[in-house]
PDB file of C-alpha atoms in Angstrom:
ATOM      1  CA  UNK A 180      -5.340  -7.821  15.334  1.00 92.00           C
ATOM      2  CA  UNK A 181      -3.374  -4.644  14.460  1.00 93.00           C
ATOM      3  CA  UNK A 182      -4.366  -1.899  16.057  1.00 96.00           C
ATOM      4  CA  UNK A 183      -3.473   1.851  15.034  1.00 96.00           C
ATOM      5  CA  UNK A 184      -4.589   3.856  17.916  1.00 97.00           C
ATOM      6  CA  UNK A 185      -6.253   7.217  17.811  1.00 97.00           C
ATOM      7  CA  UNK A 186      -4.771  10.269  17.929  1.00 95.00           C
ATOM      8  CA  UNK A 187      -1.570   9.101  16.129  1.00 94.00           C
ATOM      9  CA  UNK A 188      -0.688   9.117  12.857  1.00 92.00           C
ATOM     10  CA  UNK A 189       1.752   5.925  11.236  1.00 92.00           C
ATOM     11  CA  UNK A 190       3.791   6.347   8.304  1.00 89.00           C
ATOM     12  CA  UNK A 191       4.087   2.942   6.426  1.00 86.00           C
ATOM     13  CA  UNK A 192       5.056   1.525   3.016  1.00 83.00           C
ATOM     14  CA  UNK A 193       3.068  -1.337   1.653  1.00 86.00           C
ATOM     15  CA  UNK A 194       1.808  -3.913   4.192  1.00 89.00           C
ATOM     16  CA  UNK A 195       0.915  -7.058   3.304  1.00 89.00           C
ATOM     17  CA  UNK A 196      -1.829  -8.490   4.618  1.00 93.00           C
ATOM     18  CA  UNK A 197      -2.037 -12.190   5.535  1.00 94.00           C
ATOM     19  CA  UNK A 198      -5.394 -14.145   6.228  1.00 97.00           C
ATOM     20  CA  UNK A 199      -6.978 -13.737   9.995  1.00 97.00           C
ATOM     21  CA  UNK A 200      -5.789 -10.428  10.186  1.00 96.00           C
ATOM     22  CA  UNK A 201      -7.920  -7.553  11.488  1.00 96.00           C
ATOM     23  CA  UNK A 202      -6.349  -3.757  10.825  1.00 95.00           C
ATOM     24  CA  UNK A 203      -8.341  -1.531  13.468  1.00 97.00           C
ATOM     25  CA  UNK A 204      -7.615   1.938  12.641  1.00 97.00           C
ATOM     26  CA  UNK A 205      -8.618   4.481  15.272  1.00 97.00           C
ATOM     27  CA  UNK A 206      -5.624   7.162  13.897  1.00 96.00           C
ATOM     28  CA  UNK A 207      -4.564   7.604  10.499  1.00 95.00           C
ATOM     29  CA  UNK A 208      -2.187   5.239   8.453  1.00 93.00           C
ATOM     30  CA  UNK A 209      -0.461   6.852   6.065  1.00 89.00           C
ATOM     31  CA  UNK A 210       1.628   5.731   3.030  1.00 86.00           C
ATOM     32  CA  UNK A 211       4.774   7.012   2.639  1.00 80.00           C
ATOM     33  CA  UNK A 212       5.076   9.030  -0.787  1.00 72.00           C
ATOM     34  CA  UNK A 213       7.487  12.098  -2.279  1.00 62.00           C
ATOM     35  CA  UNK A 214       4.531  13.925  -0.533  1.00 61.00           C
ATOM     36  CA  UNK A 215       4.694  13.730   2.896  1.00 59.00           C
ATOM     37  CA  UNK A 216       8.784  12.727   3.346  1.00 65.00           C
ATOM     38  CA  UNK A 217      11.692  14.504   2.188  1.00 64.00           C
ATOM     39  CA  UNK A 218      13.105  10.737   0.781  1.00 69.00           C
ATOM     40  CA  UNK A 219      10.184   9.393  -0.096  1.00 67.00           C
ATOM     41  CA  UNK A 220      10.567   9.566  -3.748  1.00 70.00           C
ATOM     42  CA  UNK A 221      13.672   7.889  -3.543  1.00 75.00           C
ATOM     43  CA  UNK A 222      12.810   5.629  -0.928  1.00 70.00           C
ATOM     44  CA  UNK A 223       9.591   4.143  -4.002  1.00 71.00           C
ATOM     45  CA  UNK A 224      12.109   4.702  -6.579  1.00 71.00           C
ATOM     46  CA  UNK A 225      14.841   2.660  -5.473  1.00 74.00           C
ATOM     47  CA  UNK A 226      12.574  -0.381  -4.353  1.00 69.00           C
ATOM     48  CA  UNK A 227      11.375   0.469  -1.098  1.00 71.00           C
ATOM     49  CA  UNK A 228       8.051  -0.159  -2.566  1.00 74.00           C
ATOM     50  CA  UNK A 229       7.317  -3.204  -4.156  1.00 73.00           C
ATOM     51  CA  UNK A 230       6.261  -3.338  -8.126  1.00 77.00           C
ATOM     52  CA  UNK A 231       4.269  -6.571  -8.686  1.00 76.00           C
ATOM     53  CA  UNK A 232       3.733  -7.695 -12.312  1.00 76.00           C
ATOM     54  CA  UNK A 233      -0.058  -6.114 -13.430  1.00 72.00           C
ATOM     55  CA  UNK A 234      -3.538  -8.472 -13.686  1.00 70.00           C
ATOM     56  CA  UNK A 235      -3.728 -10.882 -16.618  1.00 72.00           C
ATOM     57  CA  UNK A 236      -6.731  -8.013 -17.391  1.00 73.00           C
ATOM     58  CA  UNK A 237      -4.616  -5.795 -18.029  1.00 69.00           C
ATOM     59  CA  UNK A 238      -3.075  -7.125 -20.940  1.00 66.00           C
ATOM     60  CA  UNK A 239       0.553  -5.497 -22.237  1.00 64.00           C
ATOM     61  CA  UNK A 240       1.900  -2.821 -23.920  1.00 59.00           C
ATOM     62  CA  UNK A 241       4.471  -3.020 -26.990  1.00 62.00           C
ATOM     63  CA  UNK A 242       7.109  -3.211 -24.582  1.00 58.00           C
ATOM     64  CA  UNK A 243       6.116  -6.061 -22.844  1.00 61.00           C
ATOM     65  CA  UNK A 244       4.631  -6.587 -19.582  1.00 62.00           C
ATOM     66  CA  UNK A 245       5.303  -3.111 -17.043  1.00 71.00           C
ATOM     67  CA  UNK A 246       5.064  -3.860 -13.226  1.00 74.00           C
ATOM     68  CA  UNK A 247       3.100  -1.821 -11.278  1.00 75.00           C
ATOM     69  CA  UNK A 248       3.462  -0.280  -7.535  1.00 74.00           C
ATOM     70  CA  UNK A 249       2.213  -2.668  -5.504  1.00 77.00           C
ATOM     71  CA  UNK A 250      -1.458  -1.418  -3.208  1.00 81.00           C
ATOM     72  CA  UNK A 251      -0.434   0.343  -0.208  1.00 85.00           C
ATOM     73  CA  UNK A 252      -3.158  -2.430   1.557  1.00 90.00           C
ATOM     74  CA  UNK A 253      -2.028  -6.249  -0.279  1.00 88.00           C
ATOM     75  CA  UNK A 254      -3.982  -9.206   0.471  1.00 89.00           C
ATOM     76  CA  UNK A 255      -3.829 -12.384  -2.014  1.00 86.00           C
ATOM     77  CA  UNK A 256      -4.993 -15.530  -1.537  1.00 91.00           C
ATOM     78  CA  UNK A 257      -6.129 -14.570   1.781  1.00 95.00           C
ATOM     79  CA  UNK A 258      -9.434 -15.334   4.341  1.00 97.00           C
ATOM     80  CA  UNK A 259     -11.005 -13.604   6.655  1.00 97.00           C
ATOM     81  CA  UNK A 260      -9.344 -10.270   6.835  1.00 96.00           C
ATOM     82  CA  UNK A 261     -11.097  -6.947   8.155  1.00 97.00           C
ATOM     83  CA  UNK A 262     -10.166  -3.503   8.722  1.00 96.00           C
ATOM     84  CA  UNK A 263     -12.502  -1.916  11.463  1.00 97.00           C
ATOM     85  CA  UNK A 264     -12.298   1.357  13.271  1.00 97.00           C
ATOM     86  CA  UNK A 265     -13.030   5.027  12.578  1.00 97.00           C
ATOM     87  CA  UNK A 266      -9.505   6.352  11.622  1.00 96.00           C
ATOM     88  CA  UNK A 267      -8.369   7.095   8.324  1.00 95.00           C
ATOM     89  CA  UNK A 268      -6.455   5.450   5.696  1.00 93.00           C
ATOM     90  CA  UNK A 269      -4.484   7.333   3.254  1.00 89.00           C
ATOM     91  CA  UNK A 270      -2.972   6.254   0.254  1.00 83.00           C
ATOM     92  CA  UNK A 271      -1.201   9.379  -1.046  1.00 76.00           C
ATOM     93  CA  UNK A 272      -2.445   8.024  -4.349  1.00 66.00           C
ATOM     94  CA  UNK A 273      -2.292  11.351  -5.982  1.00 57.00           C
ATOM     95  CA  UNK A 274       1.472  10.912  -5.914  1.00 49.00           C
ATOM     96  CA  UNK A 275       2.075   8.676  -8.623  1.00 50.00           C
ATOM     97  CA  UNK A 276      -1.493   8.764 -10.651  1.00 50.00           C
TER      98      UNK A 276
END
């Protein structure tokens, strides 16, 4: 179990989640972005966070397959995870969408 406690906030990149893993968030987990640090463009930019190549579903584009950012929360292949708790979890999506 990872626990985030309340009354704190964490500032993360991407974590990837393995199976029998409980995230308990009491505070708030926040992903790092150009929004909330002064490097934090950068830090996405220069491969801090992980691109991943994009879902079969997807399909391509005329330029051939484009990665995409990899989910601030990454689980694959994995069993019984949970995330419990009352805090918050944000993804500072509006960033990059």
């Amino acid at each position: 179990t990872i626990v985030f406690p309340s009354g704190k906030a964490f500032l993360s990149g991407p974590l990837n989640i393995t199976s029998y893993v409980t995230l308990h968030v009491e505070g708030t987990l926040r992903a790092i972005s150009g929004n909330n640090t002064c490097n934090g463009e950068s830090f996405i930019r220069d491969g801090g966070w992980p691109q991943i190549s994009p879902l079969p579903s997807y399909g391509y584009s005329e330029d051939g397959a484009i990665f995409q950012y990899q989910a601030f929360l990454y689980a694959r292949d994995a069993t019984d995870v949970r995330i419990t708790g009352s805090g918050t979890i944000d993804g500072q999506g509006d960033w990059w969408w």
